Tab-separated table of C-alpha atoms and ligand atoms in Angstrom:
chain	number	residue	atom	x	y	z
A	134	UNK	CA	9.891	-28.273	-11.872
A	135	UNK	CA	8.018	-25.730	-9.764
A	136	UNK	CA	4.338	-25.386	-8.962
A	137	UNK	CA	1.909	-22.531	-8.719
A	138	UNK	CA	-1.764	-22.304	-7.845
A	139	UNK	CA	-4.470	-20.538	-9.848
A	140	UNK	CA	-8.178	-19.753	-9.756
A	141	UNK	CA	-10.223	-18.663	-12.744
A	142	UNK	CA	-12.384	-16.119	-10.911
A	143	UNK	CA	-16.213	-15.766	-10.975
A	144	UNK	CA	-16.280	-12.968	-13.600
A	145	UNK	CA	-14.231	-15.012	-16.084
A	146	UNK	CA	-16.300	-18.176	-15.542
A	147	UNK	CA	-19.571	-16.204	-15.859
A	148	UNK	CA	-18.326	-14.498	-19.038
A	149	UNK	CA	-17.605	-17.884	-20.671
A	150	UNK	CA	-13.839	-17.323	-20.684
A	151	UNK	CA	-12.901	-20.543	-18.832
A	152	UNK	CA	-11.959	-22.408	-22.014
A	153	UNK	CA	-9.933	-19.557	-23.507
A	154	UNK	CA	-8.045	-19.037	-20.234
A	155	UNK	CA	-7.268	-22.758	-19.814
A	156	UNK	CA	-6.035	-22.769	-23.412
A	157	UNK	CA	-3.692	-19.824	-22.700
A	158	UNK	CA	-2.391	-21.610	-19.581
A	159	UNK	CA	-1.723	-24.888	-21.414
A	160	UNK	CA	-0.204	-23.155	-24.469
A	161	UNK	CA	1.895	-21.118	-22.019
A	162	UNK	CA	3.658	-24.353	-21.109
A	163	UNK	CA	1.973	-25.154	-17.801
A	164	UNK	CA	0.948	-28.723	-16.956
A	165	UNK	CA	-2.295	-29.115	-14.993
A	166	UNK	CA	-1.576	-31.248	-11.909
A	167	UNK	CA	-5.033	-30.869	-10.316
A	168	UNK	CA	-8.226	-29.040	-11.264
A	169	UNK	CA	-11.810	-28.591	-10.056
A	170	UNK	CA	-14.808	-26.276	-10.365
A	171	UNK	CA	-16.494	-25.123	-7.166
A	172	UNK	CA	-18.535	-22.315	-5.641
A	173	UNK	CA	-16.859	-20.838	-2.542
A	174	UNK	CA	-18.932	-19.908	0.498
A	175	UNK	CA	-18.110	-16.447	1.938
A	176	UNK	CA	-16.455	-18.270	4.872
A	177	UNK	CA	-14.157	-20.278	2.583
A	178	UNK	CA	-13.340	-17.216	0.411
A	179	UNK	CA	-12.574	-15.259	3.583
A	180	UNK	CA	-10.241	-17.986	4.804
A	181	UNK	CA	-8.419	-18.169	1.471
A	182	UNK	CA	-7.822	-14.395	1.461
A	183	UNK	CA	-7.045	-14.186	5.213
A	184	UNK	CA	-3.694	-12.505	4.351
A	185	UNK	CA	-5.620	-9.541	2.911
A	186	UNK	CA	-7.922	-9.165	5.947
A	187	UNK	CA	-6.506	-5.752	6.873
A	188	UNK	CA	-6.858	-4.317	3.370
A	189	UNK	CA	-9.809	-1.988	2.629
A	190	UNK	CA	-11.147	-4.148	-0.204
A	191	UNK	CA	-11.252	-7.411	1.821
A	192	UNK	CA	-15.048	-7.412	2.301
A	193	UNK	CA	-15.702	-6.751	-1.380
A	194	UNK	CA	-13.128	-9.349	-2.395
A	195	UNK	CA	-14.765	-12.038	-0.248
A	196	UNK	CA	-18.229	-11.135	-1.569
A	197	UNK	CA	-17.010	-11.209	-5.161
A	198	UNK	CA	-15.041	-14.461	-4.855
A	199	UNK	CA	-18.125	-16.200	-3.419
A	200	UNK	CA	-20.503	-14.713	-6.037
A	201	UNK	CA	-20.252	-17.611	-8.494
A	202	UNK	CA	-18.317	-20.724	-9.507
A	203	UNK	CA	-14.545	-20.671	-9.911
A	204	UNK	CA	-12.035	-23.131	-11.392
A	205	UNK	CA	-9.087	-23.922	-9.103
A	206	UNK	CA	-5.924	-25.638	-10.353
A	207	UNK	CA	-2.354	-26.550	-9.460
A	208	UNK	CA	0.079	-25.933	-12.334
A	209	UNK	CA	3.608	-27.157	-12.979
A	210	UNK	CA	6.407	-25.554	-15.013
A	211	UNK	CA	10.027	-24.463	-14.619
A	212	UNK	CA	10.007	-21.080	-12.879
A	213	UNK	CA	6.235	-21.491	-12.385
A	214	UNK	CA	5.550	-18.579	-10.009
A	215	UNK	CA	7.296	-15.876	-12.021
A	216	UNK	CA	6.261	-17.199	-15.438
A	217	UNK	CA	2.623	-17.472	-14.399
A	218	UNK	CA	2.547	-13.930	-12.962
A	219	UNK	CA	3.970	-12.826	-16.331
A	220	UNK	CA	1.258	-14.755	-18.203
A	221	UNK	CA	-1.597	-13.245	-16.148
A	222	UNK	CA	-0.312	-9.636	-16.017
A	223	UNK	CA	-0.705	-6.856	-13.443
A	224	UNK	CA	-3.489	-6.881	-10.804
A	225	UNK	CA	-5.099	-3.825	-12.435
A	226	UNK	CA	-6.063	-4.857	-15.997
A	227	UNK	CA	-5.543	-1.289	-17.261
A	228	UNK	CA	-1.855	-1.752	-16.300
A	229	UNK	CA	-1.549	-5.362	-17.531
A	230	UNK	CA	0.740	-5.876	-20.544
A	231	UNK	CA	-1.017	-6.562	-23.868
A	232	UNK	CA	-1.609	-10.262	-24.502
A	233	UNK	CA	-1.701	-11.157	-20.795
A	234	UNK	CA	-4.754	-13.004	-19.460
A	235	UNK	CA	-5.861	-10.031	-17.354
A	236	UNK	CA	-5.421	-7.606	-20.268
A	237	UNK	CA	-7.599	-9.875	-22.411
A	238	UNK	CA	-10.259	-11.006	-19.941
A	239	UNK	CA	-10.324	-8.902	-16.742
A	240	UNK	CA	-13.029	-6.287	-16.268
A	241	UNK	CA	-11.605	-4.348	-13.303
A	242	UNK	CA	-8.987	-4.418	-10.518
A	243	UNK	CA	-11.320	-6.485	-8.311
A	244	UNK	CA	-12.970	-8.709	-10.950
A	245	UNK	CA	-9.632	-9.450	-12.572
A	246	UNK	CA	-10.318	-12.878	-14.105
A	247	UNK	CA	-7.564	-14.947	-12.513
A	248	UNK	CA	-5.420	-15.582	-9.451
A	249	UNK	CA	-1.748	-16.573	-9.416
A	250	UNK	CA	0.348	-17.404	-6.318
A	251	UNK	CA	3.066	-14.900	-5.401
A	252	UNK	CA	5.643	-17.339	-3.924
A	253	UNK	CA	6.532	-21.042	-3.703
A	254	UNK	CA	5.451	-21.009	-0.075
A	255	UNK	CA	2.012	-19.537	-0.840
A	256	UNK	CA	1.550	-21.830	-3.858
A	257	UNK	CA	1.850	-24.810	-1.501
A	258	UNK	CA	-0.497	-23.317	1.108
A	259	UNK	CA	-3.072	-22.392	-1.561
A	260	UNK	CA	-2.878	-25.732	-3.392
A	261	UNK	CA	-3.282	-27.579	-0.077
A	262	UNK	CA	-6.340	-25.416	0.732
A	263	UNK	CA	-8.186	-26.912	-2.257
A	264	UNK	CA	-6.668	-30.299	-3.078
A	265	UNK	CA	-5.922	-33.494	-1.193
A	266	UNK	CA	-3.064	-35.767	-2.305
A	267	UNK	CA	-5.652	-38.050	-3.970
A	268	UNK	CA	-6.763	-35.208	-6.248
A	269	UNK	CA	-3.337	-34.577	-7.811
A	270	UNK	CA	-1.293	-36.129	-10.567
A	271	UNK	CA	2.067	-37.114	-9.145
T	155	IDP	P1	-2.795	-10.267	-7.179
T	155	IDP	O1	-4.062	-11.066	-7.380
T	155	IDP	O2	-2.326	-9.642	-8.463
T	155	IDP	O3	-1.719	-11.036	-6.475
T	155	IDP	P2	-3.249	-8.908	-4.648
T	155	IDP	O4	-2.645	-7.598	-4.287
T	155	IDP	O5	-2.707	-10.147	-4.006
T	155	IDP	O6	-3.186	-9.028	-6.250
T	155	IDP	O7	-4.800	-8.794	-4.349
T	155	IDP	C1	-5.624	-9.949	-4.327
T	155	IDP	C2	-6.912	-9.666	-5.093
T	155	IDP	O8	-7.639	-8.636	-4.420
T	155	IDP	C3	-6.705	-9.105	-6.507
T	155	IDP	O9	-6.456	-10.092	-7.473
T	155	IDP	C4	-8.029	-8.411	-6.748
T	155	IDP	O10	-9.076	-9.335	-7.056
T	155	IDP	C5	-8.304	-7.822	-5.370
T	155	IDP	N1	-7.774	-6.444	-5.273
T	155	IDP	C6	-6.473	-6.067	-5.198
T	155	IDP	N2	-6.345	-4.733	-5.104
T	155	IDP	C7	-7.595	-4.240	-5.118
T	155	IDP	C8	-8.140	-2.914	-5.039
T	155	IDP	O11	-7.413	-1.920	-4.938
T	155	IDP	N3	-9.505	-2.817	-5.085
T	155	IDP	C9	-10.323	-3.906	-5.186
T	155	IDP	N4	-9.861	-5.159	-5.261
T	155	IDP	C10	-8.529	-5.342	-5.229
T	156	MG	MG1	-1.679	-11.870	-4.570
C-alpha cells in the first residue's frame, strides 16, 4: 500500500463541494488514514508551498490557500500517487479529463479545488506537515 496527501482547497470548501469530493475519493478506492479541517495562516501556506517560492504565482497561491478553511487528509491505496493524480486531473481544469475532480469542481488554474502529492517523498513531507503520529490510523 502507498500513501498520498491531499487538501480540499478553499474554493471547493466554500462552494460546498467537500462532501462530493470526499465521496469521489472514497469511491475511487482510497482509504482515509487521517483527516482534519483547518484555516491556514499565510505563513503556514507559504511554508507548505516553499517549493514554489520562485514561481510567479507564489504570492497569489499563498493568499488564496489562506483565504478560507481547507480539509487536509492522508490517503492510502495501491499506486496512490499516480492513481490520485489521475482522479484529480490536470492542474488547469480546462485541460482536466472529463469526470476528474478538477474538471467537475475547479474554477480556475489557481482555485483548482484539490491538491495531490507528486511523489512518495513529497507525500511523506506533506503528510508530516499536517499530522502527528497520534492523528493517523495505523
Ligand atoms: P499541481 O497542484 O497540479 O501539482 P503545481 O504545478 O504543483 O500543480 O502547482 C501548485 C498549485 O499552484 C496549483 O495546484 C495551483 O493552485 C497553483 N498554480 C499552478 N500553476 C499556476 C498558474 O499558472 N497560475 C496560478 N496558479 C497556479
Ligand atoms: Mg504539485
